[in-house]
JSON list of C-alpha atoms in Angstrom, two decimals:
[
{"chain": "A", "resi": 1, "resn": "UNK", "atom": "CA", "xyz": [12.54, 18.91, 16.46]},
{"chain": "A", "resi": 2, "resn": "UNK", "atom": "CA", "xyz": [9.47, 16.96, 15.03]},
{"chain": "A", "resi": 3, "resn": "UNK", "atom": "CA", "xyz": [7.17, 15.87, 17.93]},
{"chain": "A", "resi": 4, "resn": "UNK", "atom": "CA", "xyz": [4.24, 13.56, 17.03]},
{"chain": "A", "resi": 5, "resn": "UNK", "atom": "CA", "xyz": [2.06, 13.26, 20.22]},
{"chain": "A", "resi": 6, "resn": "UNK", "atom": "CA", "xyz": [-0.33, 10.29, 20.74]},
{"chain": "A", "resi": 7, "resn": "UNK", "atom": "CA", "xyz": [-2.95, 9.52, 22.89]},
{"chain": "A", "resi": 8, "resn": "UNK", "atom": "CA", "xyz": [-4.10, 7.65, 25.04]},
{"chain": "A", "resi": 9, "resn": "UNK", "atom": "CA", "xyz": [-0.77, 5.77, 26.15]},
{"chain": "A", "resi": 10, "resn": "UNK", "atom": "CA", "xyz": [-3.30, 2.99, 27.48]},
{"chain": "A", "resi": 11, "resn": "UNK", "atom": "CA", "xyz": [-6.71, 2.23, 27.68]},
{"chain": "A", "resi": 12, "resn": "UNK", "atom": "CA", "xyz": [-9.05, -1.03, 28.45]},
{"chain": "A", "resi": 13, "resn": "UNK", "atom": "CA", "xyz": [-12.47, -0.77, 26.79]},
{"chain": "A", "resi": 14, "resn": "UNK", "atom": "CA", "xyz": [-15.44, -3.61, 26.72]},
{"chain": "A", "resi": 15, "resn": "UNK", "atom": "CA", "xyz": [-15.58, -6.00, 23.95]},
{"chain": "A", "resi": 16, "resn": "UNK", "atom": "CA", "xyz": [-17.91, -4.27, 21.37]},
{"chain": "A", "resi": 17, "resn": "UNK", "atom": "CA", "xyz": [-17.17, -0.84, 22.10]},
{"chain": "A", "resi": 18, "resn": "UNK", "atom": "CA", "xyz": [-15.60, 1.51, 20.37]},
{"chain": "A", "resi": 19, "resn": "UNK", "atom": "CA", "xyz": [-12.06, 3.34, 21.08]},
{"chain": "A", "resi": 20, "resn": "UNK", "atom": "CA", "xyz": [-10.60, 6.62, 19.49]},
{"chain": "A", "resi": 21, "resn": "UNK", "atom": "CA", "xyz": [-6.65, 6.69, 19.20]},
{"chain": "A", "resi": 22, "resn": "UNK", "atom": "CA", "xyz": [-5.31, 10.38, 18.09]},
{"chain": "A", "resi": 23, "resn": "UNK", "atom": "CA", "xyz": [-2.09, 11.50, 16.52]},
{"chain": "A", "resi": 24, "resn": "UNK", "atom": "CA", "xyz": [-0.88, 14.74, 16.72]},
{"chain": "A", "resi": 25, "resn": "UNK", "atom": "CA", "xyz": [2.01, 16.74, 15.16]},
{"chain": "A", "resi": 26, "resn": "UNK", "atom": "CA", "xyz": [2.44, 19.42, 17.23]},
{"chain": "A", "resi": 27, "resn": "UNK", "atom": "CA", "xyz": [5.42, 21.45, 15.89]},
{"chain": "A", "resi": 28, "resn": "UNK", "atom": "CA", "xyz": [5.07, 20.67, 12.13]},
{"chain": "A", "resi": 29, "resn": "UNK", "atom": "CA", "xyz": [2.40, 20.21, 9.41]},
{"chain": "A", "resi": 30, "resn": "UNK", "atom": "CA", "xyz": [1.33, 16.42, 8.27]},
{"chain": "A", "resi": 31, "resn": "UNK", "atom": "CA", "xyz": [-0.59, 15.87, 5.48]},
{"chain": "A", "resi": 32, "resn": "UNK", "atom": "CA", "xyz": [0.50, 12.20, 5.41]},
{"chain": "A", "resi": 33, "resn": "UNK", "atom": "CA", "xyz": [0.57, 9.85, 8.73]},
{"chain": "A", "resi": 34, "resn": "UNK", "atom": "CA", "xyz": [1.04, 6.29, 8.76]},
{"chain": "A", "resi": 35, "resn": "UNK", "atom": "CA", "xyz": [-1.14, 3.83, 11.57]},
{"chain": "A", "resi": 36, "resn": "UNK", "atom": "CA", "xyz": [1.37, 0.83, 12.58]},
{"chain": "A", "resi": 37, "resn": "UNK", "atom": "CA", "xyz": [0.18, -2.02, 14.92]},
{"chain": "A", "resi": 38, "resn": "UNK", "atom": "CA", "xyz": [2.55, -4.39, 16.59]},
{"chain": "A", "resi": 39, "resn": "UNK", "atom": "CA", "xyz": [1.78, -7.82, 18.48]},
{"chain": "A", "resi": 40, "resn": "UNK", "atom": "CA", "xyz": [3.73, -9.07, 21.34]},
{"chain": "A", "resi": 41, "resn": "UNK", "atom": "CA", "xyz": [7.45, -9.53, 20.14]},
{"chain": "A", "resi": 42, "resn": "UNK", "atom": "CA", "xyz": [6.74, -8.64, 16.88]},
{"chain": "A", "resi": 43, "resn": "UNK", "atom": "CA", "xyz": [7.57, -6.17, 14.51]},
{"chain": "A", "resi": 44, "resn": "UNK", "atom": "CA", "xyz": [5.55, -3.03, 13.24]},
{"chain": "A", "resi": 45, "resn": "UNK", "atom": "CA", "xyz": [2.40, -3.57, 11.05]},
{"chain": "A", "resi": 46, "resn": "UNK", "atom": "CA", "xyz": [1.56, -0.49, 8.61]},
{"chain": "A", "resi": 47, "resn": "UNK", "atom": "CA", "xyz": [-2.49, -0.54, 8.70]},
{"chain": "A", "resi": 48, "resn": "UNK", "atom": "CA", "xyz": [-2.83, 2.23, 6.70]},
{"chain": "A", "resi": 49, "resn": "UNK", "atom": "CA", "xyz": [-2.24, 5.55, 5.57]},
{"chain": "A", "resi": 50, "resn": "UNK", "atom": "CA", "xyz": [-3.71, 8.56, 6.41]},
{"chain": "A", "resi": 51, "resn": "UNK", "atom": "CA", "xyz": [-3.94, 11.79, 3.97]},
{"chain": "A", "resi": 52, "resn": "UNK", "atom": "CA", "xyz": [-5.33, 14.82, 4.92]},
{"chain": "A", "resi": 53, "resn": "UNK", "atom": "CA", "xyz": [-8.82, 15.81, 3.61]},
{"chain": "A", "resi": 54, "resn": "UNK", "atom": "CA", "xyz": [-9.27, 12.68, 1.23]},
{"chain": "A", "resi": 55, "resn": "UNK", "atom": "CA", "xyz": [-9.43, 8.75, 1.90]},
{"chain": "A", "resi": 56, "resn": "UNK", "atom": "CA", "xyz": [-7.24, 6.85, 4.19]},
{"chain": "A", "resi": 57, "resn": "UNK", "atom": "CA", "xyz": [-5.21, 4.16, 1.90]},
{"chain": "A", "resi": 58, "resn": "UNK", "atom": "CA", "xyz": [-5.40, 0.58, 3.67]},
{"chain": "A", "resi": 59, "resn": "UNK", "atom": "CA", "xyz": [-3.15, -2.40, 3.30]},
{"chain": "A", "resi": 60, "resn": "UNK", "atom": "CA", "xyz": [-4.15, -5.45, 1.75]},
{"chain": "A", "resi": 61, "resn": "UNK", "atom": "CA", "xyz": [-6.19, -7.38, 4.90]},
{"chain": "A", "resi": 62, "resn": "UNK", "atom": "CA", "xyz": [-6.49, -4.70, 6.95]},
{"chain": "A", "resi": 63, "resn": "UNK", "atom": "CA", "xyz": [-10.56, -3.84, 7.87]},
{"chain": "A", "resi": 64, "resn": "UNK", "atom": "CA", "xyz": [-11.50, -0.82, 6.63]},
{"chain": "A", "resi": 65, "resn": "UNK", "atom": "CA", "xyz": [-14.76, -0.44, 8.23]},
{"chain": "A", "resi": 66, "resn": "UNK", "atom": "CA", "xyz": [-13.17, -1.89, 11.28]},
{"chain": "A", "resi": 67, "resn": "UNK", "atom": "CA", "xyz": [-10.62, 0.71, 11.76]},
{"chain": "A", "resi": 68, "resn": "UNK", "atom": "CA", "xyz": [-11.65, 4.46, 10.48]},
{"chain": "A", "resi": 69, "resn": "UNK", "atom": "CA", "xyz": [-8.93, 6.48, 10.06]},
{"chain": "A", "resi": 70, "resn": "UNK", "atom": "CA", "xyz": [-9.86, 10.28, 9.83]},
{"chain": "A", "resi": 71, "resn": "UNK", "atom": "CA", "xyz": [-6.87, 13.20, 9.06]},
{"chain": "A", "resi": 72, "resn": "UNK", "atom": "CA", "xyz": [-9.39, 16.26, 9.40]},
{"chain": "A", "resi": 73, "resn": "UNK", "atom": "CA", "xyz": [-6.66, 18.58, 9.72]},
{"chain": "A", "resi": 74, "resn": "UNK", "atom": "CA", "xyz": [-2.48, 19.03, 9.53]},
{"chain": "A", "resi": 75, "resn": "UNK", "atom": "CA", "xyz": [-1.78, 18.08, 12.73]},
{"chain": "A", "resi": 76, "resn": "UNK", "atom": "CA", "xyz": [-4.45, 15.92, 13.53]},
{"chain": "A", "resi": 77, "resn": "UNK", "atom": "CA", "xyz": [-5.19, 12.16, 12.49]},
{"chain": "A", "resi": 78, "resn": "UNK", "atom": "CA", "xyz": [-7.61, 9.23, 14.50]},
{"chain": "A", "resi": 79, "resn": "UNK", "atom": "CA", "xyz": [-8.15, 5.72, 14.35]},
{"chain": "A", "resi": 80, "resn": "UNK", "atom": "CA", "xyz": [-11.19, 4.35, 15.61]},
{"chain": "A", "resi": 81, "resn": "UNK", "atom": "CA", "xyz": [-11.61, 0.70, 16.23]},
{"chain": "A", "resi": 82, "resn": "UNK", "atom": "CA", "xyz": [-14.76, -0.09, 15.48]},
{"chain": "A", "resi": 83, "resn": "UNK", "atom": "CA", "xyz": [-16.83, -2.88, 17.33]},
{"chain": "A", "resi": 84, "resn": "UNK", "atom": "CA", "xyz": [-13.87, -4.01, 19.28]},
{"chain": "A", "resi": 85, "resn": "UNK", "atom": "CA", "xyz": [-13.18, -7.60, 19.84]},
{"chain": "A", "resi": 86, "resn": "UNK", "atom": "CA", "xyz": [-10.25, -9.01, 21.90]},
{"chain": "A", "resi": 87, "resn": "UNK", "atom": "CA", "xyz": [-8.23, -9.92, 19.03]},
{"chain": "A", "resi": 88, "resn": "UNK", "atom": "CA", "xyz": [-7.99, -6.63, 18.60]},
{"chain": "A", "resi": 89, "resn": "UNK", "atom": "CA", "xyz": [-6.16, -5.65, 21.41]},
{"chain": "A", "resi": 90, "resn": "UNK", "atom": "CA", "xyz": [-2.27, -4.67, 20.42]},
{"chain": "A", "resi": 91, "resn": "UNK", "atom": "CA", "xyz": [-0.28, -1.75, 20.38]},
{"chain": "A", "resi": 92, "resn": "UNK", "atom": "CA", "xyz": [-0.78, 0.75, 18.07]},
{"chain": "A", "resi": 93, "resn": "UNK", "atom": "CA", "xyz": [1.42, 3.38, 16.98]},
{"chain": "A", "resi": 94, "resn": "UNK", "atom": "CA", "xyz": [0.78, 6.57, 14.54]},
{"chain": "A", "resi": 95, "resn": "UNK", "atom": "CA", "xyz": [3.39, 8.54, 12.73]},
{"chain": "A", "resi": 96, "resn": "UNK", "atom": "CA", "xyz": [4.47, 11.28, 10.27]},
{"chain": "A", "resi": 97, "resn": "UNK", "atom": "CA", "xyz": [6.91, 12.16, 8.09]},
{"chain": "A", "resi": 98, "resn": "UNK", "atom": "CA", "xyz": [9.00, 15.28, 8.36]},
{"chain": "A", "resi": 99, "resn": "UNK", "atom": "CA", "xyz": [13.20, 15.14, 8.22]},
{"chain": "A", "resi": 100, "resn": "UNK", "atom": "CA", "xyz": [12.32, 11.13, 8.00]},
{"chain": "A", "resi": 101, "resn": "UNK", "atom": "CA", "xyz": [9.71, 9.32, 10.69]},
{"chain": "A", "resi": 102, "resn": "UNK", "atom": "CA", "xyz": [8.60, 10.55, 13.67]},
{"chain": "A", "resi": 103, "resn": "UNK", "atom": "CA", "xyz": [6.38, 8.38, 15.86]},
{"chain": "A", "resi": 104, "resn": "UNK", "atom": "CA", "xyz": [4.25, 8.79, 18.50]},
{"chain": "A", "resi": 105, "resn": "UNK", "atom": "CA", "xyz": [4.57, 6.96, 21.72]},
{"chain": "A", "resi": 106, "resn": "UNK", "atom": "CA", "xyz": [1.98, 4.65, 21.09]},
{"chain": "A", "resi": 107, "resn": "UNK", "atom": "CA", "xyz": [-1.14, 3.28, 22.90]},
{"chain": "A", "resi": 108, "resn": "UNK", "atom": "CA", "xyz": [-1.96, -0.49, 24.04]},
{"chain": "A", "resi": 109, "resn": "UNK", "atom": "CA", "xyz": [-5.55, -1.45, 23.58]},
{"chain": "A", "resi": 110, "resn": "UNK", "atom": "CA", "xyz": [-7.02, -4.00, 25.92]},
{"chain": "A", "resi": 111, "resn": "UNK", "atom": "CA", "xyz": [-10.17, -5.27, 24.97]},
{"chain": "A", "resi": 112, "resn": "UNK", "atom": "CA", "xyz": [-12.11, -7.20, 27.89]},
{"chain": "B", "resi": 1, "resn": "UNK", "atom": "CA", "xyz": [9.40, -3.52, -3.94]},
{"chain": "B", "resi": 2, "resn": "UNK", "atom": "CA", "xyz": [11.04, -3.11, -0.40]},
{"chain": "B", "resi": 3, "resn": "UNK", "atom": "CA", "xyz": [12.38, -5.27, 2.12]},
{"chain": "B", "resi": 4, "resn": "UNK", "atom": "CA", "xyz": [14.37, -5.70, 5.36]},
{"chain": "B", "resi": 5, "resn": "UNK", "atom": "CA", "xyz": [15.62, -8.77, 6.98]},
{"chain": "B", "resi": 6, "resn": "UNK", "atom": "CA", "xyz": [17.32, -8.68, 10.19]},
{"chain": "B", "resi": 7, "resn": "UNK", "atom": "CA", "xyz": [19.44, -11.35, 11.38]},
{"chain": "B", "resi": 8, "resn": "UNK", "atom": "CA", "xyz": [18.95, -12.66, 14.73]},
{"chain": "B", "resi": 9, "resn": "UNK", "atom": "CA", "xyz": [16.10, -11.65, 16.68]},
{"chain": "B", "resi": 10, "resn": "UNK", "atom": "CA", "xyz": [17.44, -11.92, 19.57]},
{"chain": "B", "resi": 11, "resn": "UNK", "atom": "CA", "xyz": [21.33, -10.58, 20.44]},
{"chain": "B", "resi": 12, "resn": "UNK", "atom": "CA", "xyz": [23.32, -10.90, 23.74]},
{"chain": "B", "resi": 13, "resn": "UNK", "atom": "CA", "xyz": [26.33, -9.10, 24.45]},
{"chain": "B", "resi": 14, "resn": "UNK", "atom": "CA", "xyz": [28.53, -8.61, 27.80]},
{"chain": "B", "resi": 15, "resn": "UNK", "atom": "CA", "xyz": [28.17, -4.96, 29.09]},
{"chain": "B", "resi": 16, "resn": "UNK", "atom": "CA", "xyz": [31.02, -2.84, 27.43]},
{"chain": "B", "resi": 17, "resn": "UNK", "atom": "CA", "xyz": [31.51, -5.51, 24.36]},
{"chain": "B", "resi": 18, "resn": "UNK", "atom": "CA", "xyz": [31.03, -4.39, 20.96]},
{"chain": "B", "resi": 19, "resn": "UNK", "atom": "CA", "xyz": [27.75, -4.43, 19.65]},
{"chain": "B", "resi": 20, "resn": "UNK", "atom": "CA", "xyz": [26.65, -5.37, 16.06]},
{"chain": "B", "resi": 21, "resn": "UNK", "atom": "CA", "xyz": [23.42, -5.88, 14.62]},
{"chain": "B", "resi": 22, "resn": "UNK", "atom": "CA", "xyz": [22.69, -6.60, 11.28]},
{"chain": "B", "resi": 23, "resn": "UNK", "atom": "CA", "xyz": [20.20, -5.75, 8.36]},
{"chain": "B", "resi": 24, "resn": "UNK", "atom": "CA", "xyz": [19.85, -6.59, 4.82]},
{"chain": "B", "resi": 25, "resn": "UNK", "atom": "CA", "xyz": [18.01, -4.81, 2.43]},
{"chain": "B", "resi": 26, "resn": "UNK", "atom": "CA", "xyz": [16.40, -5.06, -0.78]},
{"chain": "B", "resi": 27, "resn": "UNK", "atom": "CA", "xyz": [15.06, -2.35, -2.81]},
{"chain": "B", "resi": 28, "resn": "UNK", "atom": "CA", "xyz": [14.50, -1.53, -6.28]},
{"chain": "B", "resi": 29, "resn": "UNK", "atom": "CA", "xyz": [14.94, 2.34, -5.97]},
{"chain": "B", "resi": 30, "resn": "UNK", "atom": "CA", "xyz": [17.69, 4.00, -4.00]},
{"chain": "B", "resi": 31, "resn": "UNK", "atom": "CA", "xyz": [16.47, 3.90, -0.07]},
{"chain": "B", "resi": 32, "resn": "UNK", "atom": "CA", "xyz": [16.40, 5.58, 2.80]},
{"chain": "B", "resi": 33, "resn": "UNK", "atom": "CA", "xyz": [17.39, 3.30, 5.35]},
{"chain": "B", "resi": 34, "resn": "UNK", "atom": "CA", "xyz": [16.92, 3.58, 9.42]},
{"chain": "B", "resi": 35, "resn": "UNK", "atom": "CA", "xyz": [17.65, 2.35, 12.41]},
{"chain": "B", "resi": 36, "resn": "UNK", "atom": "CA", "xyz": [14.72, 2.32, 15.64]},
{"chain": "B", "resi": 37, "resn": "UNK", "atom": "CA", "xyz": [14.52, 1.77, 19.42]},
{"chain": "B", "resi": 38, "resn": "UNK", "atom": "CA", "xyz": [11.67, 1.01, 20.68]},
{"chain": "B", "resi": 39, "resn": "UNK", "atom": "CA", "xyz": [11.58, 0.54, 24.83]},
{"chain": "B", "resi": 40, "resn": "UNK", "atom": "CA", "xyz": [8.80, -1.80, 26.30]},
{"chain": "B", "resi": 41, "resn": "UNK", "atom": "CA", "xyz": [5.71, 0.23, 25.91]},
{"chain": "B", "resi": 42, "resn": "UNK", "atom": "CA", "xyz": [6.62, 3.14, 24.34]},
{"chain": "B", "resi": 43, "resn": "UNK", "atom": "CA", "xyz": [6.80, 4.21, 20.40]},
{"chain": "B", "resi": 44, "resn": "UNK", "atom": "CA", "xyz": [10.04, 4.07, 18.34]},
{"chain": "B", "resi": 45, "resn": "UNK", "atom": "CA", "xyz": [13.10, 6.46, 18.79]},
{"chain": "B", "resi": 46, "resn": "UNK", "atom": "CA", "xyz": [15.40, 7.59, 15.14]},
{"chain": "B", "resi": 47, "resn": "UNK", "atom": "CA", "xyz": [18.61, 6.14, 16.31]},
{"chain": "B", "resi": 48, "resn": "UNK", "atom": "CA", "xyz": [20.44, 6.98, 12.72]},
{"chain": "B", "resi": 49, "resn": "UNK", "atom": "CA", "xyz": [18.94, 7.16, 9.17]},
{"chain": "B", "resi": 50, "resn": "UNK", "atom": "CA", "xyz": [20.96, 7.16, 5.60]},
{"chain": "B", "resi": 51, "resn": "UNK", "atom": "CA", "xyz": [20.21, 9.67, 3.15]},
{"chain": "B", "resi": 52, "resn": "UNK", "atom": "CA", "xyz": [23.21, 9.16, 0.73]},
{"chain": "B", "resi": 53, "resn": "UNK", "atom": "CA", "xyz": [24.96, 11.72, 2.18]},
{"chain": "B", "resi": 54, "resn": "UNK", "atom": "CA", "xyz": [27.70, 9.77, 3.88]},
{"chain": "B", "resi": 55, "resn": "UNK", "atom": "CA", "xyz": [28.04, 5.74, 3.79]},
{"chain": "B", "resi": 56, "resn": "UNK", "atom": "CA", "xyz": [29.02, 5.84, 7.70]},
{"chain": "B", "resi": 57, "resn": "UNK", "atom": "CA", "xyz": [26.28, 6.85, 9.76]},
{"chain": "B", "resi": 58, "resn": "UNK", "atom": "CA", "xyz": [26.74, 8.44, 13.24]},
{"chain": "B", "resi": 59, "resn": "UNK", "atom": "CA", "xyz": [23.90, 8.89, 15.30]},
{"chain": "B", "resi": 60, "resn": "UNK", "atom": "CA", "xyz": [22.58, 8.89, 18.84]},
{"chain": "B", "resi": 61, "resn": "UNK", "atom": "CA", "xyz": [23.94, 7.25, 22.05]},
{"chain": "B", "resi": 62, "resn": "UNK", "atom": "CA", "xyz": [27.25, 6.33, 20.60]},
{"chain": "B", "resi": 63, "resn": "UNK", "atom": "CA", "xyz": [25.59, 4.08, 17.56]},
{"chain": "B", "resi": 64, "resn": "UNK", "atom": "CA", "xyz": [26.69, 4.16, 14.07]},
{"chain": "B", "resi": 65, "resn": "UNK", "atom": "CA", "xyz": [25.72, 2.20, 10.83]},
{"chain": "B", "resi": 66, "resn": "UNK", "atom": "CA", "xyz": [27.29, 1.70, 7.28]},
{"chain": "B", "resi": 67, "resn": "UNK", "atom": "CA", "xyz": [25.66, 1.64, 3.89]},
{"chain": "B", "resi": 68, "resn": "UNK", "atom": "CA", "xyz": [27.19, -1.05, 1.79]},
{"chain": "B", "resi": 69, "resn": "UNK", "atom": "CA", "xyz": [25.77, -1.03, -1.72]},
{"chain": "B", "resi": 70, "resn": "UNK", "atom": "CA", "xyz": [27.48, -4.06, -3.01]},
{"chain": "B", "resi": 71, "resn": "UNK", "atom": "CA", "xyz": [26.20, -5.97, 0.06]},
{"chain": "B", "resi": 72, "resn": "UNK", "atom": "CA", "xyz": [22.71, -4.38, 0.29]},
{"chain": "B", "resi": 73, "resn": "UNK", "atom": "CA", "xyz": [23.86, -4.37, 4.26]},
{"chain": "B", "resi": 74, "resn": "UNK", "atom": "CA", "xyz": [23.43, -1.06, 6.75]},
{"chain": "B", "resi": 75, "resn": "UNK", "atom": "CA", "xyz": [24.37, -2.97, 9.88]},
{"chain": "B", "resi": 76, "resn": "UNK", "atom": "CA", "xyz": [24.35, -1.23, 13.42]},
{"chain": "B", "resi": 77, "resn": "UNK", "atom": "CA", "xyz": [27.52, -1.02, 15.98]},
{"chain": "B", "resi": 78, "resn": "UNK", "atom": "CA", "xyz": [28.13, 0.41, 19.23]},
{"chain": "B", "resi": 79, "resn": "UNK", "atom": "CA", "xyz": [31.58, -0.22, 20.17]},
{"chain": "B", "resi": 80, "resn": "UNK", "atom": "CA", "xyz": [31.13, -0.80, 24.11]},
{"chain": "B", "resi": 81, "resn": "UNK", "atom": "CA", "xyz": [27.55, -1.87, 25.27]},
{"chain": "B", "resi": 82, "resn": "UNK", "atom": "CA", "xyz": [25.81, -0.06, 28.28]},
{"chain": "B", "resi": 83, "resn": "UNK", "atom": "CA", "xyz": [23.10, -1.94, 30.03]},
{"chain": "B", "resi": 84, "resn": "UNK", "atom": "CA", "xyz": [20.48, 0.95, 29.36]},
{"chain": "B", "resi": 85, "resn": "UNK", "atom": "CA", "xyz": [21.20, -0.48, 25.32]},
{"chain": "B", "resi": 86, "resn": "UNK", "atom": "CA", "xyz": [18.97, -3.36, 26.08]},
{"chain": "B", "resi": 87, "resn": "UNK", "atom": "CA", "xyz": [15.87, -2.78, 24.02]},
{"chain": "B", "resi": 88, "resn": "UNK", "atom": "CA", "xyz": [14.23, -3.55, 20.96]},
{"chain": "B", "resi": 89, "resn": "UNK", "atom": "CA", "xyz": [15.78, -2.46, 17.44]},
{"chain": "B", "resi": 90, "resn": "UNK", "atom": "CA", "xyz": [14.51, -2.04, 13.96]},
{"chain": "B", "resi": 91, "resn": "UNK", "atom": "CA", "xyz": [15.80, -1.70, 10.90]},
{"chain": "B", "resi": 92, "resn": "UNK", "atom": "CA", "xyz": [13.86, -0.36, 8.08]},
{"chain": "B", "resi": 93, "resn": "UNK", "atom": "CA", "xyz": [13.86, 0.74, 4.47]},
{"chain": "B", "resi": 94, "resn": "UNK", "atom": "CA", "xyz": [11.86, 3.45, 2.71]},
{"chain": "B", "resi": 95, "resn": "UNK", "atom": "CA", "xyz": [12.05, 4.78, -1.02]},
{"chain": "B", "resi": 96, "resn": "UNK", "atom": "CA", "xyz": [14.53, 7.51, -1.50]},
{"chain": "B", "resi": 97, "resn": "UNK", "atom": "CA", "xyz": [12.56, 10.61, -3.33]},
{"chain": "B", "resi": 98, "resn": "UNK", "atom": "CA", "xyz": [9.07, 9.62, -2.46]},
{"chain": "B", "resi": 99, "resn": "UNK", "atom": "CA", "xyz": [6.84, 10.27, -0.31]},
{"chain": "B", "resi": 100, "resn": "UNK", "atom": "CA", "xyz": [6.16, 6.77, 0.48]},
{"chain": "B", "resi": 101, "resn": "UNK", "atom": "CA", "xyz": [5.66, 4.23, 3.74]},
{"chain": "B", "resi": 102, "resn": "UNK", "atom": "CA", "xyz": [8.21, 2.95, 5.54]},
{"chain": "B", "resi": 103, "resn": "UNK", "atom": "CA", "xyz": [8.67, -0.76, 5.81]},
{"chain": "B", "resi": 104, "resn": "UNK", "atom": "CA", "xyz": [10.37, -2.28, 8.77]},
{"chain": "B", "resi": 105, "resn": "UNK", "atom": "CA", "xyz": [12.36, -5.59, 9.71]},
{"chain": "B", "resi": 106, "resn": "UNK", "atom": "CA", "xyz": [11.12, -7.90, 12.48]},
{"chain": "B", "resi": 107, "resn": "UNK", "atom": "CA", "xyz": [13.43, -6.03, 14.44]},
{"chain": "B", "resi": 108, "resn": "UNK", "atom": "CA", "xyz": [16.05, -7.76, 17.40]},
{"chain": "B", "resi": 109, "resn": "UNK", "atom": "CA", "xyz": [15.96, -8.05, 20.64]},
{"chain": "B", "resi": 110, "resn": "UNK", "atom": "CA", "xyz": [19.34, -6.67, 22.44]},
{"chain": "B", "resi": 111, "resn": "UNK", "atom": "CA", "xyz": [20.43, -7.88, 25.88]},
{"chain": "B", "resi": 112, "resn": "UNK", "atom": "CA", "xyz": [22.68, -6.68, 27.95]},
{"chain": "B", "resi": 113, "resn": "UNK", "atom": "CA", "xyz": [24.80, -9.46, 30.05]},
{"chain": "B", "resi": 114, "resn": "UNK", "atom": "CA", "xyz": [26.44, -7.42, 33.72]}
]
C-alpha cells in the first residue's frame, strides 16, 4: 500500500530558528502533496499545496515566506518554517494522493 | 465549494454499544467522501472512503458508513464499541474527478466508557 513517511516525529528548536519538516512517498510517485497543520483539539488546516518542480499553491492567510514548501522530486516534499516564533509551534502533517489520501505521521514543533 | 460539518465534537459511548457518528456534507460536484483516525500524536489513518461505487461503506476495524444523497449525510457506525475506538475522527469531503485538496470537518472526539 501507499506509505507517506514524515520526519521528524518531534522536534524543539529556539525561537528564531529555522526547522525543516520532510515528506516522503516511499512506494509511489507524488507530484502533488498537501501540508496540513492542526492546533490542540482542532481539526486539520491545509497550508498549502505542493507540486513538483513548479510553485507551491498557498491558502488564503497562510505566510508564504514564512513557510517554504519545496517538492524537488516525486517522492520528496519540505516545509521549512522560517524565523520560528512560538505561535508557530503545532502539529504539522504532509500528505499525498494515490488510491485517495495518505498521510504521514506527522511532526509537533515546539518553539522555545 | 466544499464543506463538512460534524455533529458533536465530542461522543461517549459504553464499551460494546453501538457507535454512530455523524457528518454532513455539502458539495457542488459529486465527492469523494472519507472517514479518519487520528491517535494522540500521530497522523491520520483511511478508516473508509466513498467512491460511488457502493452507498454502504465497509472499511477497517469493524466501521462502516452510508452515502445518502438526499440527506447530503455519510455518517460512521460501529455496531459494538471497543475501548481501543477511543480516538479522534474526521470526516472529510474532496471533489470526485479532480485532482483537488481535501477538506476536512472539525472532526469528534470518541470515548470509550468501561
Amino acid at each position: 500500500g501507499a506509505v507517506v513517511s514524515q520526519h521528524p516525529s518531534r522536534v524543539i528548536c529556539k525561537s528564531g530558528t529555522s526547522v525543516k519538516i520532510e515528506c516522503r512517498s516511499l512506494d509511489f510517485q507524488a507530484t502533488t502533496m498537501f501540508w496540513y497543520r492542526q492546533f490542540p483539539k482542532q481539526s486539520l488546516m491545509l497550508m498549502a499545496t505542493s507540486n513538483e518542480g513548479s510553485k507551491a499553491t498557498y491558502e488564503q492567510g497562510v505566510e508564504k515566506d514564512k513557510f517554504l514548501i519545496n517538492h524537488a522530486s516525486l517522492t520528496l516534499s519540505t516545509l521549512t518554517v522560517t524565523s520560528a516564533h512560538p505561535e508557530d509551534s503545532s502539529f504539522y502533517i504532509c500528505s499525498a494522493r494515490r488510491n485517495g489520501y495518505t498521510f504521514g505521521s506527522g511532526t509537533r514543533l515546539t518553539v522555545v | 465549494a466544499q464543506s463538512v460539518t460534524q455533529l458533536g465534537s465530542h461522543v461517549s459511548v459504553s464499551e460494546g454499544a453501538l457507535v454512530l457518528l455523524r457528518c454532513n456534507y455539502s458539495s457542488s460536484v459529486p465527492p469523494y467522501l472519507f472517514w479518519y483516525v487520528q491517535y494522540p500524536n500521530q497522523g491520520l489513518q483511511l478508516l473508509l472512503k466513498y467512491t460511488s461505487a457502493a452507498t454502504l461503506v465497509k472499511g477497517i476495524n469493524g466501521f462502516e458508513a452510508e452515502f445518502k444523497k438526499s440527506e447530503t449525510s455519510f455518517h460512521l457506525t460501529k455496531p459494538s464499541a471497543h475501548m481501543s475506538d477511543a480516538a479522534e475522527y474526521f470526516c472529510a469531503v474532496s471533489p470526485m474527478n479532480r485532482d483537488d485538496k481535501i477538506i476536512f470537518g472539525k472532526g469528534t472526539r470518541l470515548h470509550i466508557l468501561p
